Amino acid sequence: MEIRPLTGGLGAEIIGANICDPNQFGDIQAAFSEFSVIVIRGQDIAPEDHLDFARRFGPINVNRFFKPVDGHPEIATVLKEKDQKQAVGEGWHTDHSYDQIPAMGSILHAIEIPPYGGDTLFVSMAAAYDALSSPMQAFLGGLSAVHSSRHVFGAETLTSEAAKTGRLGNAAAATQDARHPVVLTHPLSGRRGLFVNPVFTTHIEGLTAEESEAVLRMLYEHCKQPEFQCRVRWQAGDITMWDNRATWHKAINDYHGFRRLMHRITVEGEALSGV
Ligand code: SIN
């Protein structure tokens, strides 16, 4: 297989790999640890193959809110129909940051792709952390932030198009709140990285509401710099896997009038450590 870095910040494309071949798993896992986002091109696979590949990384985390694939409750459907306006995952976010032990990452398989658009953007939270000044790093290193699922998947979101069309549901299960360090030491790489995101983080503990809002706003603007990003341009059959503890991601909703269907499997993580 050939591994080509996508940008200087993060991400790599893997050509000529077969996720069903257990002998290739070591190289794929090493690329995942190094690049945080890997795009494995051209996988003509069944849902069972997708599940077998995910289980090599760890136990599956069954999503509470996404509509499952028929016959496969462990696989979430990420879908936008051609007459729908809202995509799932349009805001910059880290999946499952509201859980006490956030998921390790997700493995997204492109089933049906629009003729243009529908890319996914990623940010390296380690590159964003490294670019902060030493005094800011020291300040953030002593802080924790609260994350919640309530305002994103709970009852107040029942009027969203995604809820009304059945793509997201189970609002009563949106009861998760979790407290995590603002700066993590990554469990695989040992690199430090920011762990706050615009969708699920509600506030930084110990600061006033105004201070928390100002610090988070500053960090979010900082993290959005193109130098920390990579962009995945999908082809049907591609698999992209990302590390939730090291990245943000965002689905680009620029393909109105076309259908986009992805299958997503999420793998359990481990307890997080600060600095
Ligand atoms: C997600 O946020 O998990 C979906 C990303 C995408 O559809 O590109």
Tab-separated table of C-alpha atoms and ligand atoms in Angstrom:
chain	number	residue	atom	x	y	z
A	1	MET	CA	0.000	0.000	0.000
A	2	GLU	CA	1.061	3.584	-0.570
A	3	ILE	CA	0.597	6.222	2.151
A	4	ARG	CA	0.532	9.853	1.006
A	5	PRO	CA	0.254	12.714	3.527
A	6	LEU	CA	-2.643	15.044	2.662
A	7	THR	CA	-1.274	18.248	4.241
A	8	GLY	CA	1.453	19.375	6.612
A	9	GLY	CA	-1.091	19.503	9.445
A	10	LEU	CA	-2.706	16.059	9.479
A	11	GLY	CA	-4.255	13.332	7.353
A	12	ALA	CA	-2.994	10.734	4.881
A	13	GLU	CA	-4.460	8.951	1.895
A	14	ILE	CA	-3.859	5.203	1.637
A	15	ILE	CA	-3.883	3.705	-1.852
A	16	GLY	CA	-3.927	0.006	-2.682
A	17	ALA	CA	-4.984	-1.241	0.759
A	18	ASN	CA	-7.612	-3.864	1.552
A	19	ILE	CA	-9.237	-3.447	4.971
A	20	CYS	CA	-10.369	-7.107	4.870
A	21	ASP	CA	-6.762	-8.351	4.872
A	22	PRO	CA	-5.683	-8.856	8.510
A	23	ASN	CA	-2.022	-8.783	7.422
A	24	GLN	CA	-2.407	-5.131	6.413
A	25	PHE	CA	-3.922	-4.043	9.710
A	26	GLY	CA	-0.593	-3.190	11.406
A	27	ASP	CA	0.386	-0.720	8.664
A	28	ILE	CA	-3.083	0.871	8.643
A	29	GLN	CA	-3.059	1.204	12.441
A	30	ALA	CA	0.413	2.795	12.353
A	31	ALA	CA	-0.740	5.313	9.731
A	32	PHE	CA	-3.790	6.123	11.874
A	33	SER	CA	-1.565	6.789	14.918
A	34	GLU	CA	0.765	9.004	12.892
A	35	PHE	CA	-1.724	11.025	10.820
A	36	SER	CA	-4.947	11.042	12.981
A	37	VAL	CA	-7.064	10.960	9.776
A	38	ILE	CA	-6.641	8.231	7.149
A	39	VAL	CA	-8.512	7.959	3.868
A	40	ILE	CA	-8.438	4.375	2.595
A	41	ARG	CA	-9.447	4.572	-1.033
A	42	GLY	CA	-11.619	2.155	-2.974
A	43	GLN	CA	-13.047	-0.346	-0.476
A	44	ASP	CA	-15.705	-2.523	-2.139
A	45	ILE	CA	-16.992	-4.071	1.086
A	46	ALA	CA	-20.136	-5.280	2.884
A	47	PRO	CA	-21.303	-3.934	6.268
A	48	GLU	CA	-19.852	-7.086	7.933
A	49	ASP	CA	-16.386	-6.225	6.552
A	50	HIS	CA	-16.727	-2.687	7.862
A	51	LEU	CA	-17.636	-4.078	11.302
A	52	ASP	CA	-14.774	-6.618	11.296
A	53	PHE	CA	-12.293	-3.827	10.473
A	54	ALA	CA	-13.666	-1.590	13.253
A	55	ARG	CA	-13.504	-4.422	15.823
A	56	ARG	CA	-9.771	-4.792	15.198
A	57	PHE	CA	-9.399	-1.320	16.756
A	58	GLY	CA	-11.656	-2.026	19.738
A	59	PRO	CA	-15.259	-2.540	20.881
A	60	ILE	CA	-17.989	-0.771	18.904
A	61	ASN	CA	-19.760	2.210	20.448
A	62	VAL	CA	-23.415	1.997	19.374
A	63	ASN	CA	-24.683	5.503	18.641
A	64	ARG	CA	-27.711	6.601	20.657
A	65	PHE	CA	-29.057	9.207	18.259
A	66	PHE	CA	-28.365	8.298	14.613
A	67	LYS	CA	-30.733	6.092	12.594
A	68	PRO	CA	-29.063	2.664	12.298
A	69	VAL	CA	-28.522	0.816	9.038
A	70	ASP	CA	-31.259	-1.824	8.532
A	71	GLY	CA	-30.116	-5.127	10.053
A	72	HIS	CA	-26.954	-3.546	11.516
A	73	PRO	CA	-27.692	-1.701	14.782
A	74	GLU	CA	-23.951	-1.012	15.290
A	75	ILE	CA	-23.718	1.013	12.058
A	76	ALA	CA	-25.109	4.562	12.004
A	77	THR	CA	-26.576	6.088	8.848
A	78	VAL	CA	-25.225	9.529	7.905
A	79	LEU	CA	-27.662	10.619	5.221
A	80	LYS	CA	-28.873	13.668	3.368
A	81	GLU	CA	-31.594	13.102	0.773
A	82	LYS	CA	-31.735	15.278	-2.322
A	83	ASP	CA	-34.771	17.208	-1.065
A	84	GLN	CA	-33.273	17.840	2.408
A	85	LYS	CA	-31.458	21.026	3.363
A	86	GLN	CA	-29.652	20.104	6.574
A	87	ALA	CA	-26.608	17.800	6.684
A	88	VAL	CA	-25.638	15.934	9.831
A	89	GLY	CA	-22.390	17.216	11.369
A	90	GLU	CA	-22.243	20.644	9.706
A	91	GLY	CA	-20.712	22.382	12.741
A	92	TRP	CA	-17.082	21.852	13.811
A	93	HIS	CA	-17.181	19.096	16.412
A	94	THR	CA	-15.551	16.131	18.110
A	95	ASP	CA	-17.911	13.146	18.253
A	96	HIS	CA	-18.952	11.960	21.711
A	97	SER	CA	-16.997	14.591	23.678
A	98	TYR	CA	-20.073	14.605	25.984
A	99	ASP	CA	-19.300	11.035	27.145
A	100	GLN	CA	-17.202	10.366	30.259
A	101	ILE	CA	-14.945	8.264	28.055
A	102	PRO	CA	-15.240	9.770	24.562
A	103	ALA	CA	-15.043	7.434	21.581
A	104	MET	CA	-11.615	6.763	20.069
A	105	GLY	CA	-12.816	7.600	16.591
A	106	SER	CA	-15.157	6.850	13.745
A	107	ILE	CA	-14.858	4.926	10.493
A	108	LEU	CA	-17.012	6.424	7.746
A	109	HIS	CA	-17.691	4.462	4.552
A	110	ALA	CA	-18.916	6.356	1.478
A	111	ILE	CA	-21.879	4.485	-0.033
A	112	GLU	CA	-23.411	7.185	-2.264
A	113	ILE	CA	-21.622	10.434	-3.052
A	114	PRO	CA	-22.929	13.557	-4.828
A	115	PRO	CA	-21.301	14.495	-8.168
A	116	TYR	CA	-19.526	17.372	-6.450
A	117	GLY	CA	-19.142	18.691	-2.899
A	118	GLY	CA	-19.960	16.863	0.319
A	119	ASP	CA	-16.303	16.907	1.426
A	120	THR	CA	-15.310	16.519	5.080
A	121	LEU	CA	-12.878	18.914	6.769
A	122	PHE	CA	-10.638	18.006	9.703
A	123	VAL	CA	-8.512	20.045	12.125
A	124	SER	CA	-5.438	18.849	14.016
A	125	MET	CA	-5.937	19.807	17.649
A	126	ALA	CA	-2.252	19.124	18.337
A	127	ALA	CA	-1.120	21.514	15.587
A	128	ALA	CA	-3.544	24.123	16.949
A	129	TYR	CA	-2.189	23.654	20.484
A	130	ASP	CA	1.449	23.828	19.320
A	131	ALA	CA	0.795	27.193	17.642
A	132	LEU	CA	-0.394	28.844	20.886
A	133	SER	CA	2.018	30.936	22.957
A	134	SER	CA	3.676	29.297	25.976
A	135	PRO	CA	1.768	31.496	28.485
A	136	MET	CA	-1.558	30.571	26.849
A	137	GLN	CA	-0.603	26.868	26.850
A	138	ALA	CA	0.257	27.095	30.563
A	139	PHE	CA	-3.050	28.863	31.345
A	140	LEU	CA	-5.158	26.317	29.434
A	141	GLY	CA	-3.226	23.363	30.879
A	142	GLY	CA	-4.795	23.936	34.289
A	143	LEU	CA	-8.398	24.112	33.082
A	144	SER	CA	-11.298	21.696	32.535
A	145	ALA	CA	-14.339	22.151	30.313
A	146	VAL	CA	-17.865	20.739	30.421
A	147	HIS	CA	-19.384	19.030	27.362
A	148	SER	CA	-23.040	18.034	26.894
A	149	SER	CA	-25.274	16.155	24.461
A	150	ARG	CA	-28.453	17.828	25.747
A	151	HIS	CA	-28.584	20.987	23.602
A	152	VAL	CA	-27.588	19.053	20.433
A	153	PHE	CA	-29.653	15.849	20.554
A	154	GLY	CA	-32.250	16.603	23.288
A	155	ALA	CA	-35.902	17.655	23.230
A	156	GLU	CA	-35.175	21.231	22.138
A	157	THR	CA	-33.816	19.882	18.816
A	158	LEU	CA	-36.981	17.935	17.910
A	159	THR	CA	-38.010	20.653	15.450
A	160	SER	CA	-34.797	20.320	13.405
A	161	GLU	CA	-35.093	18.888	9.912
A	162	ALA	CA	-32.776	15.993	10.859
A	163	ALA	CA	-35.121	15.013	13.730
A	164	LYS	CA	-38.313	15.535	11.722
A	165	THR	CA	-36.989	13.338	8.889
A	166	GLY	CA	-35.951	10.554	11.317
A	167	ARG	CA	-32.209	10.848	10.653
A	168	LEU	CA	-31.650	11.748	14.321
A	169	GLY	CA	-33.870	10.530	17.156
A	170	ASN	CA	-34.062	9.193	20.722
A	171	ALA	CA	-33.987	12.713	22.192
A	172	ALA	CA	-34.860	11.342	25.645
A	173	ALA	CA	-31.417	9.661	25.739
A	174	ALA	CA	-29.589	13.002	25.457
A	175	THR	CA	-28.615	13.176	29.132
A	176	GLN	CA	-24.803	13.095	28.945
A	177	ASP	CA	-22.618	15.735	30.598
A	178	ALA	CA	-18.872	15.255	30.997
A	179	ARG	CA	-15.915	17.222	32.293
A	180	HIS	CA	-12.578	16.899	30.471
A	181	PRO	CA	-9.210	18.672	30.556
A	182	VAL	CA	-8.985	21.541	28.033
A	183	VAL	CA	-5.567	20.174	27.019
A	184	LEU	CA	-5.116	16.401	26.596
A	185	THR	CA	-2.054	14.234	26.402
A	186	HIS	CA	-2.966	11.976	23.499
A	187	PRO	CA	-3.131	8.287	24.515
A	188	LEU	CA	-1.431	7.047	21.302
A	189	SER	CA	1.036	9.759	20.299
A	190	GLY	CA	1.718	11.440	23.658
A	191	ARG	CA	1.254	14.832	21.889
A	192	ARG	CA	-0.623	17.582	23.650
A	193	GLY	CA	-3.768	18.856	21.975
A	194	LEU	CA	-6.799	21.034	22.666
A	195	PHE	CA	-10.017	19.221	23.622
A	196	VAL	CA	-12.878	21.712	23.313
A	197	ASN	CA	-15.262	22.049	20.366
A	198	PRO	CA	-17.968	24.503	19.258
A	199	VAL	CA	-20.858	21.992	19.174
A	200	PHE	CA	-20.651	20.081	22.461
A	201	THR	CA	-18.497	22.186	24.849
A	202	THR	CA	-20.738	24.346	27.050
A	203	HIS	CA	-18.173	26.211	29.212
A	204	ILE	CA	-14.790	26.212	30.913
A	205	GLU	CA	-15.035	25.518	34.624
A	206	GLY	CA	-13.922	28.127	37.161
A	207	LEU	CA	-14.155	31.088	34.748
A	208	THR	CA	-17.046	33.560	34.654
A	209	ALA	CA	-19.537	33.019	31.819
A	210	GLU	CA	-18.041	36.039	30.002
A	211	GLU	CA	-14.458	34.796	30.450
A	212	SER	CA	-15.347	31.270	29.344
A	213	GLU	CA	-17.152	32.543	26.251
A	214	ALA	CA	-14.243	34.843	25.307
A	215	VAL	CA	-11.580	32.139	25.768
A	216	LEU	CA	-13.584	29.540	23.819
A	217	ARG	CA	-14.332	32.038	21.024
A	218	MET	CA	-10.610	32.859	20.758
A	219	LEU	CA	-9.663	29.152	20.675
A	220	TYR	CA	-12.301	28.311	18.065
A	221	GLU	CA	-11.111	31.098	15.743
A	222	HIS	CA	-7.521	29.956	16.278
A	223	CYS	CA	-8.326	26.288	15.491
A	224	LYS	CA	-10.102	27.130	12.223
A	225	GLN	CA	-6.877	28.257	10.513
A	226	PRO	CA	-6.337	26.412	7.204
A	227	GLU	CA	-2.758	25.490	8.227
A	228	PHE	CA	-4.194	23.025	10.779
A	229	GLN	CA	-6.694	21.443	8.361
A	230	CYS	CA	-7.064	18.745	5.751
A	231	ARG	CA	-9.980	18.196	3.395
A	232	VAL	CA	-11.242	14.793	2.303
A	233	ARG	CA	-12.743	14.677	-1.193
A	234	TRP	CA	-14.789	11.508	-1.294
A	235	GLN	CA	-15.271	8.845	-3.925
A	236	ALA	CA	-17.817	6.057	-3.431
A	237	GLY	CA	-16.113	3.152	-1.627
A	238	ASP	CA	-13.664	5.313	0.325
A	239	ILE	CA	-13.261	4.837	4.050
A	240	THR	CA	-12.116	7.706	6.262
A	241	MET	CA	-11.160	7.041	9.848
A	242	TRP	CA	-10.415	9.823	12.315
A	243	ASP	CA	-9.130	10.055	15.852
A	244	ASN	CA	-11.621	11.950	17.993
A	245	ARG	CA	-9.060	12.767	20.673
A	246	ALA	CA	-6.866	14.532	18.115
A	247	THR	CA	-9.257	16.215	15.673
A	248	TRP	CA	-12.340	18.257	14.928
A	249	HIS	CA	-14.376	17.549	11.808
A	250	LYS	CA	-17.153	19.186	9.799
A	251	ALA	CA	-19.356	17.950	6.941
A	252	ILE	CA	-19.534	20.495	4.086
A	253	ASN	CA	-23.154	20.994	3.038
A	254	ASP	CA	-22.703	22.258	-0.533
A	255	TYR	CA	-24.482	19.614	-2.651
A	256	HIS	CA	-28.172	20.541	-2.440
A	257	GLY	CA	-30.314	18.508	-4.827
A	258	PHE	CA	-28.154	15.375	-4.522
A	259	ARG	CA	-28.159	12.390	-2.164
A	260	ARG	CA	-25.195	11.553	0.084
A	261	LEU	CA	-25.182	8.318	2.126
A	262	MET	CA	-22.439	7.187	4.474
A	263	HIS	CA	-22.196	4.323	6.976
A	264	ARG	CA	-20.451	5.220	10.230
A	265	ILE	CA	-19.025	2.923	12.888
A	266	THR	CA	-17.624	4.416	16.076
A	267	VAL	CA	-15.015	2.665	18.226
A	268	GLU	CA	-14.844	2.984	22.022
A	269	GLY	CA	-12.062	5.056	23.560
A	270	GLU	CA	-10.209	5.098	26.845
A	271	ALA	CA	-10.074	7.447	29.855
A	272	LEU	CA	-8.493	10.805	28.954
A	273	SER	CA	-5.511	12.399	30.696
A	274	GLY	CA	-4.662	16.082	30.918
A	275	VAL	CA	-1.134	17.517	31.042
B	1	SIN	C1	-19.966	13.141	11.046
B	1	SIN	O1	-19.946	14.217	11.601
B	1	SIN	O2	-19.747	12.104	11.641
B	1	SIN	C2	-20.259	13.067	9.570
B	1	SIN	C3	-19.174	13.611	8.728
B	1	SIN	C4	-19.540	13.611	7.274
B	1	SIN	O3	-20.669	13.223	6.936
B	1	SIN	O4	-18.717	14.000	6.454
